[in-house]
């Protein structure tokens, strides 16, 4: 039940996130009597059962934290079966689709379930997610995963092709999310799934050609869709570090040089430092996601 | 349930004209003034949210000291598609502009005064547009593409369509972002969206909120709680904070199941010193004993959450330096998230260092987000020419033991 509610202590059967470092985490299903190996040594599951989430455990070669699962931690630790959506895009999708407890959502495809977990968190306990995946094995795995995570009451996975067969439900959804190779062919399927009183649609596509076709179809007379908007998000994470900027040796003992550099006011301590100027700054990573995908949003409101 | 989708009196709605938004409470017989339009809302009652209305133009005052009473515009339901009035949304582009001659406005013989006069005489928007077309010497020389574009531009200006939408955190955020960004600390909606996910806001959780965003953050958190849980709103000083935007959300009246609770920030620091007296119950300006009792009950519940360290998340989105505020509020449960927003990077850098030294938080991340909006049209797809150049910074992390 960890994704939809909070608890304070670890129990057998829980999924927990083992934190070894900022970019070194993995999910763990807690089972009585089991032992898991990590790069810091073995973790005995019995050792963490009944302890508080957030507790630090010492292994033979280092320490780990046992964290409460959240959809955001799941997104960065889940086993990839496909390309997945990351938190910046997921956040915007949930917000732009107006999701809140009680919302009914249709999603295609399920993929690795990164977005699905976040949707369920936001719409539970009164909402429901109908998620469609055309790849049979992926659909089964996702279904099993939801069950293991205690989410079966809030979601059904369907193995079907949304373009050929549409969504399995009609006129019930508050929101539809599409992440499929040709979303432009699923616009009427989306319209059929959405409530007659209206709703929101989002389509995620990595390529601009898909976006163009999707927008054209959304703007088609009689489609029922309005307010088409396209966004792209780039989220940067920076590291707070102390940096040293070396000073050139200009011979500040020389009065002429000194008067030029320091001036009369003597207010800039940085220029008089002998060897290096030191400050705290945000260091950006050498490489970052420059593109994940385009987000197309629209409002459904049939006349 | 279709009745849920009906516009009712005494609720707040979002009005939209030419992409400008405004939140207005509909009151019977009370005139609404919005984007140079004046009208009474009564005809909208019972219509569905999303309905587009045409409002007849009203003559404008010729001078500020003219006291002539102004007639109200009339509201009329239409099935006008607002997107089709968008001048950019045409299928084809004009060939090129080699034969375009700049007439410096001489091609139009109707002047501003003429239009004001027409409006004064009660001309409709259609009549004004027709008159403009008839008196434009260049209209017939235009390609059909640019005739269309001209018509749309004039229609957008003189035919007054408004749309009435149901308020939600997306529209309220958009409204503030576009019209009064300073009142929400220049925070943008993609940042708001990340605050809600990073703090793992969900049904039934206990959230500590410090905000100076007119209630937009508080309201968004309340919306995502879905009526269960507890929000402890901490504010600076004794005077009640500006939470005007809360009223836009149409939350149920403060009664036993409302989850919003106010406590002053100053009381929290007292609490952290071991004092458990609630303050501020003298300055409650409510009529009726029951509301007062309810309010007291809420405050006590909020105190209970703080004292027993039951917070599941802490959200700080304010103009104040976040370091002392967050350090005071870091009493949340273990393995729970906190999110701090600041317009500027430096205060968050300081907090980042304080937290990493203290060992009371892990998974610290300092981020900013660049959002690019695109115009997607056949043969004319490109990013919007103007974009927001920065929307502040977020520091997120998870609370842990420091032992």
Short mmCIF file of N, CA and C in Angstrom, two decimals, chain B residues 8-149:
data_model
loop_
_atom_site.label_atom_id
_atom_site.label_comp_id
_atom_site.label_asym_id
_atom_site.label_seq_id
_atom_site.Cartn_x
_atom_site.Cartn_y
_atom_site.Cartn_z
N UNK B 8 -23.52 27.60 -11.63
CA UNK B 8 -24.46 28.03 -10.60
C UNK B 8 -24.11 29.41 -10.06
N UNK B 9 -25.12 30.06 -9.51
CA UNK B 9 -24.86 31.33 -8.83
C UNK B 9 -24.10 31.05 -7.54
N UNK B 10 -23.44 32.09 -7.03
CA UNK B 10 -22.69 32.02 -5.78
C UNK B 10 -21.52 31.05 -5.83
N UNK B 11 -21.04 30.77 -7.03
CA UNK B 11 -19.78 30.03 -7.14
C UNK B 11 -18.83 30.88 -7.97
N UNK B 12 -17.56 30.61 -7.82
CA UNK B 12 -16.58 31.35 -8.61
C UNK B 12 -16.34 30.61 -9.92
N UNK B 13 -16.26 31.36 -10.99
CA UNK B 13 -15.99 30.77 -12.31
C UNK B 13 -14.79 31.49 -12.92
N UNK B 14 -14.24 30.89 -13.97
CA UNK B 14 -13.15 31.55 -14.70
C UNK B 14 -13.74 32.07 -16.01
N UNK B 15 -13.63 33.39 -16.22
CA UNK B 15 -14.07 33.98 -17.48
C UNK B 15 -12.87 34.06 -18.41
N UNK B 16 -13.13 33.88 -19.70
CA UNK B 16 -12.03 33.98 -20.66
C UNK B 16 -12.48 34.77 -21.87
N UNK B 17 -11.70 35.79 -22.21
CA UNK B 17 -11.94 36.50 -23.48
C UNK B 17 -10.59 36.72 -24.15
N UNK B 18 -10.49 36.33 -25.38
CA UNK B 18 -9.23 36.46 -26.13
C UNK B 18 -8.03 36.00 -25.31
N UNK B 19 -8.14 34.85 -24.69
CA UNK B 19 -7.07 34.23 -23.89
C UNK B 19 -6.76 34.96 -22.58
N UNK B 20 -7.55 35.97 -22.22
CA UNK B 20 -7.35 36.61 -20.92
C UNK B 20 -8.30 35.95 -19.93
N UNK B 21 -7.78 35.61 -18.75
CA UNK B 21 -8.60 34.91 -17.75
C UNK B 21 -8.90 35.82 -16.56
N UNK B 22 -10.06 35.59 -15.95
CA UNK B 22 -10.39 36.28 -14.71
C UNK B 22 -11.30 35.40 -13.87
N UNK B 23 -11.05 35.37 -12.57
CA UNK B 23 -11.91 34.61 -11.67
C UNK B 23 -12.96 35.55 -11.10
N UNK B 24 -14.23 35.17 -11.20
CA UNK B 24 -15.32 36.02 -10.75
C UNK B 24 -16.35 35.18 -10.02
N UNK B 25 -16.86 35.72 -8.92
CA UNK B 25 -17.96 35.03 -8.24
C UNK B 25 -19.27 35.50 -8.85
N UNK B 26 -20.09 34.57 -9.28
CA UNK B 26 -21.36 34.93 -9.90
C UNK B 26 -22.40 35.23 -8.83
N UNK B 27 -22.94 36.45 -8.87
CA UNK B 27 -23.97 36.83 -7.91
C UNK B 27 -25.16 37.32 -8.72
N UNK B 28 -26.35 36.88 -8.35
CA UNK B 28 -27.56 37.22 -9.11
C UNK B 28 -27.65 38.73 -9.29
N UNK B 29 -27.91 39.14 -10.52
CA UNK B 29 -28.19 40.54 -10.80
C UNK B 29 -26.99 41.47 -10.64
N UNK B 30 -25.83 40.93 -10.30
CA UNK B 30 -24.67 41.80 -10.10
C UNK B 30 -23.85 41.90 -11.38
N UNK B 31 -23.57 43.15 -11.78
CA UNK B 31 -22.89 43.37 -13.06
C UNK B 31 -21.42 42.94 -12.97
N UNK B 32 -20.96 42.24 -13.99
CA UNK B 32 -19.55 41.84 -14.08
C UNK B 32 -18.88 42.75 -15.09
N UNK B 33 -17.73 43.29 -14.74
CA UNK B 33 -16.97 44.08 -15.69
C UNK B 33 -15.70 43.30 -16.01
N UNK B 34 -15.55 42.97 -17.29
CA UNK B 34 -14.43 42.13 -17.68
C UNK B 34 -13.99 42.48 -19.08
N UNK B 35 -12.75 42.86 -19.23
CA UNK B 35 -12.20 43.16 -20.55
C UNK B 35 -13.11 44.09 -21.37
N UNK B 36 -13.45 45.21 -20.79
CA UNK B 36 -14.30 46.23 -21.42
C UNK B 36 -15.74 45.77 -21.67
N UNK B 37 -16.12 44.64 -21.12
CA UNK B 37 -17.51 44.20 -21.27
C UNK B 37 -18.22 44.36 -19.94
N UNK B 38 -19.51 44.68 -20.01
CA UNK B 38 -20.33 44.76 -18.79
C UNK B 38 -21.56 43.89 -19.01
N UNK B 39 -21.77 42.97 -18.09
CA UNK B 39 -22.96 42.12 -18.26
C UNK B 39 -23.34 41.49 -16.94
N UNK B 40 -24.60 41.06 -16.88
CA UNK B 40 -25.08 40.34 -15.70
C UNK B 40 -24.98 38.84 -15.98
N UNK B 41 -24.62 38.05 -14.97
CA UNK B 41 -24.32 36.64 -15.22
C UNK B 41 -25.54 35.75 -15.31
N UNK B 42 -26.73 36.28 -15.02
CA UNK B 42 -27.90 35.41 -14.81
C UNK B 42 -28.16 34.42 -15.94
N UNK B 43 -27.87 34.84 -17.19
CA UNK B 43 -28.19 33.95 -18.31
C UNK B 43 -27.27 32.73 -18.37
N UNK B 44 -26.13 32.81 -17.68
CA UNK B 44 -25.19 31.68 -17.71
C UNK B 44 -25.63 30.56 -16.78
N UNK B 45 -26.50 30.90 -15.82
CA UNK B 45 -26.90 29.91 -14.81
C UNK B 45 -27.61 28.74 -15.48
N UNK B 46 -27.18 27.54 -15.15
CA UNK B 46 -27.81 26.35 -15.73
C UNK B 46 -27.12 25.87 -17.00
N UNK B 47 -26.27 26.73 -17.60
CA UNK B 47 -25.52 26.29 -18.77
C UNK B 47 -24.36 25.42 -18.31
N UNK B 48 -23.79 24.66 -19.23
CA UNK B 48 -22.64 23.84 -18.87
C UNK B 48 -21.38 24.67 -18.83
N UNK B 49 -20.44 24.22 -18.01
CA UNK B 49 -19.11 24.84 -18.04
C UNK B 49 -18.52 24.64 -19.42
N UNK B 50 -17.79 25.66 -19.90
CA UNK B 50 -17.19 25.58 -21.22
C UNK B 50 -18.05 26.25 -22.29
N UNK B 51 -19.28 26.65 -21.92
CA UNK B 51 -20.16 27.31 -22.88
C UNK B 51 -19.56 28.67 -23.29
N UNK B 52 -19.71 28.99 -24.57
CA UNK B 52 -19.25 30.28 -25.07
C UNK B 52 -20.46 31.20 -25.21
N UNK B 53 -20.31 32.42 -24.73
CA UNK B 53 -21.40 33.39 -24.81
C UNK B 53 -20.94 34.58 -25.65
N UNK B 54 -21.91 35.16 -26.35
CA UNK B 54 -21.62 36.40 -27.04
C UNK B 54 -22.20 37.51 -26.17
N UNK B 55 -21.41 38.51 -25.91
CA UNK B 55 -21.89 39.63 -25.09
C UNK B 55 -21.94 40.85 -25.98
N UNK B 56 -23.08 41.53 -26.00
CA UNK B 56 -23.18 42.70 -26.87
C UNK B 56 -22.32 43.83 -26.31
N UNK B 57 -21.77 44.60 -27.23
CA UNK B 57 -20.89 45.69 -26.82
C UNK B 57 -21.68 46.75 -26.09
N UNK B 58 -21.01 47.42 -25.19
CA UNK B 58 -21.67 48.52 -24.50
C UNK B 58 -20.98 49.80 -24.88
N UNK B 59 -21.79 50.87 -25.04
CA UNK B 59 -21.16 52.14 -25.37
C UNK B 59 -20.20 52.54 -24.26
N UNK B 60 -19.06 53.08 -24.64
CA UNK B 60 -18.12 53.47 -23.60
C UNK B 60 -18.31 54.92 -23.20
N UNK B 61 -17.95 55.21 -22.01
CA UNK B 61 -18.00 56.60 -21.56
C UNK B 61 -17.06 57.42 -22.41
N UNK B 62 -17.54 58.60 -22.86
CA UNK B 62 -16.67 59.42 -23.68
C UNK B 62 -15.61 60.11 -22.84
N UNK B 63 -15.93 60.38 -21.58
CA UNK B 63 -14.92 60.98 -20.71
C UNK B 63 -15.15 60.46 -19.29
N UNK B 64 -14.10 60.50 -18.49
CA UNK B 64 -14.22 59.92 -17.15
C UNK B 64 -15.26 60.64 -16.28
N UNK B 65 -15.54 61.92 -16.56
CA UNK B 65 -16.49 62.65 -15.70
C UNK B 65 -17.91 62.58 -16.22
N UNK B 66 -18.07 61.87 -17.30
CA UNK B 66 -19.42 61.70 -17.83
C UNK B 66 -20.16 60.69 -16.97
N UNK B 67 -21.26 61.09 -16.39
CA UNK B 67 -21.94 60.21 -15.44
C UNK B 67 -23.12 59.46 -16.05
N UNK B 68 -23.25 59.56 -17.35
CA UNK B 68 -24.35 58.89 -18.03
C UNK B 68 -24.37 57.41 -17.65
N UNK B 69 -25.51 56.90 -17.29
CA UNK B 69 -25.54 55.48 -16.94
C UNK B 69 -25.33 54.65 -18.19
N UNK B 70 -24.61 53.56 -18.00
CA UNK B 70 -24.24 52.74 -19.13
C UNK B 70 -25.10 51.48 -19.14
N UNK B 71 -25.65 51.20 -20.28
CA UNK B 71 -26.47 49.99 -20.38
C UNK B 71 -25.57 48.77 -20.32
N UNK B 72 -26.07 47.69 -19.77
CA UNK B 72 -25.28 46.46 -19.72
C UNK B 72 -25.40 45.70 -21.02
N UNK B 73 -24.34 44.95 -21.32
CA UNK B 73 -24.39 44.10 -22.49
C UNK B 73 -25.30 42.91 -22.22
N UNK B 74 -25.77 42.31 -23.27
CA UNK B 74 -26.62 41.14 -23.13
C UNK B 74 -25.80 39.88 -23.40
N UNK B 75 -26.05 38.85 -22.63
CA UNK B 75 -25.36 37.58 -22.84
C UNK B 75 -26.21 36.67 -23.70
N UNK B 76 -25.57 35.96 -24.59
CA UNK B 76 -26.33 35.09 -25.48
C UNK B 76 -25.46 33.87 -25.76
N UNK B 77 -26.04 32.68 -25.65
CA UNK B 77 -25.26 31.46 -25.88
C UNK B 77 -24.94 31.33 -27.36
N UNK B 78 -23.72 30.97 -27.70
CA UNK B 78 -23.39 30.72 -29.10
C UNK B 78 -22.56 29.43 -29.18
N UNK B 79 -22.46 28.89 -30.37
CA UNK B 79 -21.58 27.73 -30.50
C UNK B 79 -20.30 28.12 -31.23
N UNK B 80 -19.94 29.39 -31.10
CA UNK B 80 -18.70 29.87 -31.71
C UNK B 80 -17.50 29.07 -31.18
N UNK B 81 -16.68 28.62 -32.10
CA UNK B 81 -15.46 27.93 -31.72
C UNK B 81 -14.36 28.98 -31.56
N UNK B 82 -13.90 29.17 -30.31
CA UNK B 82 -12.93 30.24 -30.07
C UNK B 82 -11.61 29.98 -30.81
N UNK B 83 -11.25 28.71 -30.96
CA UNK B 83 -10.00 28.39 -31.65
C UNK B 83 -10.02 28.90 -33.10
N UNK B 84 -11.24 28.91 -33.71
CA UNK B 84 -11.31 29.30 -35.11
C UNK B 84 -11.11 30.81 -35.28
N UNK B 85 -11.15 31.55 -34.18
CA UNK B 85 -10.89 32.98 -34.28
C UNK B 85 -9.40 33.28 -34.17
N UNK B 86 -8.63 32.26 -33.89
CA UNK B 86 -7.19 32.43 -33.75
C UNK B 86 -6.59 32.76 -35.10
N UNK B 87 -6.02 33.94 -35.22
CA UNK B 87 -5.55 34.39 -36.53
C UNK B 87 -4.39 33.58 -37.06
N UNK B 88 -3.72 32.84 -36.16
CA UNK B 88 -2.57 32.05 -36.63
C UNK B 88 -2.99 30.71 -37.21
N UNK B 89 -4.23 30.31 -36.89
CA UNK B 89 -4.59 28.93 -37.17
C UNK B 89 -5.10 28.70 -38.59
N UNK B 90 -4.50 29.34 -39.56
CA UNK B 90 -4.95 29.11 -40.93
C UNK B 90 -4.17 27.99 -41.58
N UNK B 91 -4.76 27.46 -42.63
CA UNK B 91 -4.15 26.30 -43.26
C UNK B 91 -2.94 26.66 -44.12
N UNK B 92 -3.08 27.72 -44.85
CA UNK B 92 -2.01 28.05 -45.79
C UNK B 92 -1.44 29.42 -45.46
N UNK B 93 -0.24 29.63 -45.86
CA UNK B 93 0.38 30.92 -45.64
C UNK B 93 0.31 31.73 -46.93
N UNK B 94 0.22 33.05 -46.83
CA UNK B 94 0.24 33.89 -48.02
C UNK B 94 1.54 33.65 -48.78
N UNK B 95 1.52 33.86 -50.07
CA UNK B 95 2.69 33.50 -50.88
C UNK B 95 3.93 34.27 -50.45
N UNK B 96 3.93 35.54 -50.70
CA UNK B 96 5.01 36.37 -50.18
C UNK B 96 4.50 37.80 -50.16
N UNK B 97 5.36 38.72 -49.77
CA UNK B 97 4.85 40.08 -49.59
C UNK B 97 5.44 41.06 -50.59
N UNK B 98 5.83 40.55 -51.81
CA UNK B 98 6.51 41.44 -52.75
C UNK B 98 5.62 42.58 -53.24
N UNK B 99 4.26 42.37 -53.27
CA UNK B 99 3.41 43.43 -53.80
C UNK B 99 2.76 44.25 -52.70
N UNK B 100 3.19 44.02 -51.47
CA UNK B 100 2.58 44.73 -50.35
C UNK B 100 3.07 46.17 -50.31
N UNK B 101 2.12 47.09 -50.30
CA UNK B 101 2.49 48.50 -50.21
C UNK B 101 2.01 49.02 -48.87
N UNK B 102 2.92 49.64 -48.14
CA UNK B 102 2.55 50.16 -46.83
C UNK B 102 1.83 51.49 -47.00
N UNK B 103 0.54 51.50 -46.66
CA UNK B 103 -0.24 52.73 -46.85
C UNK B 103 -0.28 53.57 -45.59
N UNK B 104 0.45 53.12 -44.58
CA UNK B 104 0.49 53.84 -43.30
C UNK B 104 -0.89 54.14 -42.76
N UNK B 105 -1.76 53.17 -42.85
CA UNK B 105 -3.09 53.31 -42.26
C UNK B 105 -4.07 54.11 -43.08
N UNK B 106 -3.64 54.54 -44.28
CA UNK B 106 -4.56 55.39 -45.06
C UNK B 106 -5.64 54.58 -45.78
N UNK B 107 -5.43 53.28 -45.85
CA UNK B 107 -6.41 52.47 -46.57
C UNK B 107 -7.73 52.37 -45.81
N UNK B 108 -7.68 52.63 -44.52
CA UNK B 108 -8.91 52.55 -43.72
C UNK B 108 -9.43 53.96 -43.45
N UNK B 109 -10.65 54.26 -43.92
CA UNK B 109 -11.16 55.61 -43.74
C UNK B 109 -11.97 55.77 -42.45
N UNK B 110 -12.34 54.63 -41.85
CA UNK B 110 -13.06 54.71 -40.57
C UNK B 110 -12.05 54.94 -39.45
N UNK B 111 -12.28 55.98 -38.68
CA UNK B 111 -11.35 56.32 -37.61
C UNK B 111 -11.91 55.87 -36.25
N UNK B 112 -11.06 55.95 -35.25
CA UNK B 112 -11.42 55.52 -33.91
C UNK B 112 -12.70 56.21 -33.43
N UNK B 113 -12.78 57.55 -33.72
CA UNK B 113 -13.96 58.30 -33.25
C UNK B 113 -15.23 57.74 -33.87
N UNK B 114 -15.12 57.37 -35.17
CA UNK B 114 -16.30 56.83 -35.85
C UNK B 114 -16.78 55.56 -35.17
N UNK B 115 -15.80 54.74 -34.77
CA UNK B 115 -16.17 53.47 -34.14
C UNK B 115 -16.83 53.72 -32.79
N UNK B 116 -16.23 54.64 -32.02
CA UNK B 116 -16.83 54.98 -30.72
C UNK B 116 -18.25 55.49 -30.89
N UNK B 117 -18.43 56.29 -31.95
CA UNK B 117 -19.76 56.85 -32.25
C UNK B 117 -20.74 55.72 -32.56
N UNK B 118 -20.27 54.80 -33.40
CA UNK B 118 -21.13 53.66 -33.76
C UNK B 118 -21.53 52.88 -32.52
N UNK B 119 -20.51 52.64 -31.65
CA UNK B 119 -20.80 51.90 -30.42
C UNK B 119 -21.82 52.66 -29.58
N UNK B 120 -21.66 54.00 -29.53
CA UNK B 120 -22.57 54.84 -28.77
C UNK B 120 -23.99 54.71 -29.28
N UNK B 121 -24.11 54.52 -30.58
CA UNK B 121 -25.44 54.38 -31.17
C UNK B 121 -25.97 52.95 -31.08
N UNK B 122 -25.17 52.12 -30.44
CA UNK B 122 -25.64 50.76 -30.20
C UNK B 122 -25.40 49.79 -31.33
N UNK B 123 -24.38 50.08 -32.16
CA UNK B 123 -24.09 49.16 -33.27
C UNK B 123 -23.58 47.84 -32.72
N UNK B 124 -23.88 46.76 -33.41
CA UNK B 124 -23.37 45.46 -32.98
C UNK B 124 -21.96 45.27 -33.51
N UNK B 125 -21.27 44.29 -32.97
CA UNK B 125 -19.92 43.98 -33.41
C UNK B 125 -19.87 43.65 -34.90
N UNK B 126 -20.88 42.88 -35.35
CA UNK B 126 -20.93 42.50 -36.77
C UNK B 126 -21.02 43.74 -37.66
N UNK B 127 -21.85 44.70 -37.24
CA UNK B 127 -22.02 45.92 -38.04
C UNK B 127 -20.71 46.71 -38.13
N UNK B 128 -19.97 46.73 -37.01
CA UNK B 128 -18.71 47.46 -37.02
C UNK B 128 -17.71 46.79 -37.96
N UNK B 129 -17.64 45.45 -37.88
CA UNK B 129 -16.70 44.74 -38.75
C UNK B 129 -17.07 44.94 -40.21
N UNK B 130 -18.36 44.88 -40.50
CA UNK B 130 -18.83 45.07 -41.88
C UNK B 130 -18.44 46.47 -42.39
N UNK B 131 -18.64 47.46 -41.54
CA UNK B 131 -18.32 48.83 -41.90
C UNK B 131 -16.82 48.98 -42.16
N UNK B 132 -15.99 48.33 -41.32
CA UNK B 132 -14.54 48.40 -41.49
C UNK B 132 -14.12 47.79 -42.83
N UNK B 133 -14.76 46.67 -43.18
CA UNK B 133 -14.43 46.01 -44.44
C UNK B 133 -14.83 46.89 -45.63
N UNK B 134 -16.03 47.46 -45.55
CA UNK B 134 -16.53 48.27 -46.67
C UNK B 134 -15.68 49.52 -46.88
N UNK B 135 -15.10 50.01 -45.81
CA UNK B 135 -14.34 51.25 -45.92
C UNK B 135 -12.83 51.05 -46.00
N UNK B 136 -12.43 49.80 -46.24
CA UNK B 136 -11.01 49.55 -46.41
C UNK B 136 -10.71 49.48 -47.90
N UNK B 137 -9.87 50.42 -48.39
CA UNK B 137 -9.60 50.45 -49.83
C UNK B 137 -8.75 49.26 -50.25
N UNK B 138 -8.00 48.68 -49.30
CA UNK B 138 -7.10 47.60 -49.68
C UNK B 138 -7.69 46.21 -49.51
N UNK B 139 -8.89 46.11 -48.87
CA UNK B 139 -9.42 44.79 -48.54
C UNK B 139 -9.57 43.90 -49.78
N UNK B 140 -10.10 44.51 -50.87
CA UNK B 140 -10.36 43.69 -52.05
C UNK B 140 -9.10 43.28 -52.79
N UNK B 141 -8.00 44.01 -52.52
CA UNK B 141 -6.74 43.65 -53.18
C UNK B 141 -6.02 42.52 -52.45
N UNK B 142 -6.47 42.25 -51.22
CA UNK B 142 -5.79 41.21 -50.44
C UNK B 142 -6.08 39.83 -51.01
N UNK B 143 -5.15 38.91 -50.75
CA UNK B 143 -5.41 37.51 -51.11
C UNK B 143 -6.51 37.00 -50.18
N UNK B 144 -7.15 35.92 -50.57
CA UNK B 144 -8.25 35.44 -49.72
C UNK B 144 -7.70 35.04 -48.35
N UNK B 145 -6.43 34.60 -48.35
CA UNK B 145 -5.80 34.26 -47.08
C UNK B 145 -5.72 35.47 -46.16
N UNK B 146 -5.27 36.59 -46.71
CA UNK B 146 -5.11 37.73 -45.81
C UNK B 146 -6.44 38.44 -45.56
N UNK B 147 -7.41 38.26 -46.47
CA UNK B 147 -8.76 38.76 -46.16
C UNK B 147 -9.30 38.05 -44.94
N UNK B 148 -9.08 36.74 -44.94
CA UNK B 148 -9.53 35.91 -43.84
C UNK B 148 -8.88 36.34 -42.53
N UNK B 149 -7.59 36.56 -42.63
CA UNK B 149 -6.83 36.93 -41.44
C UNK B 149 -7.31 38.28 -40.91
#
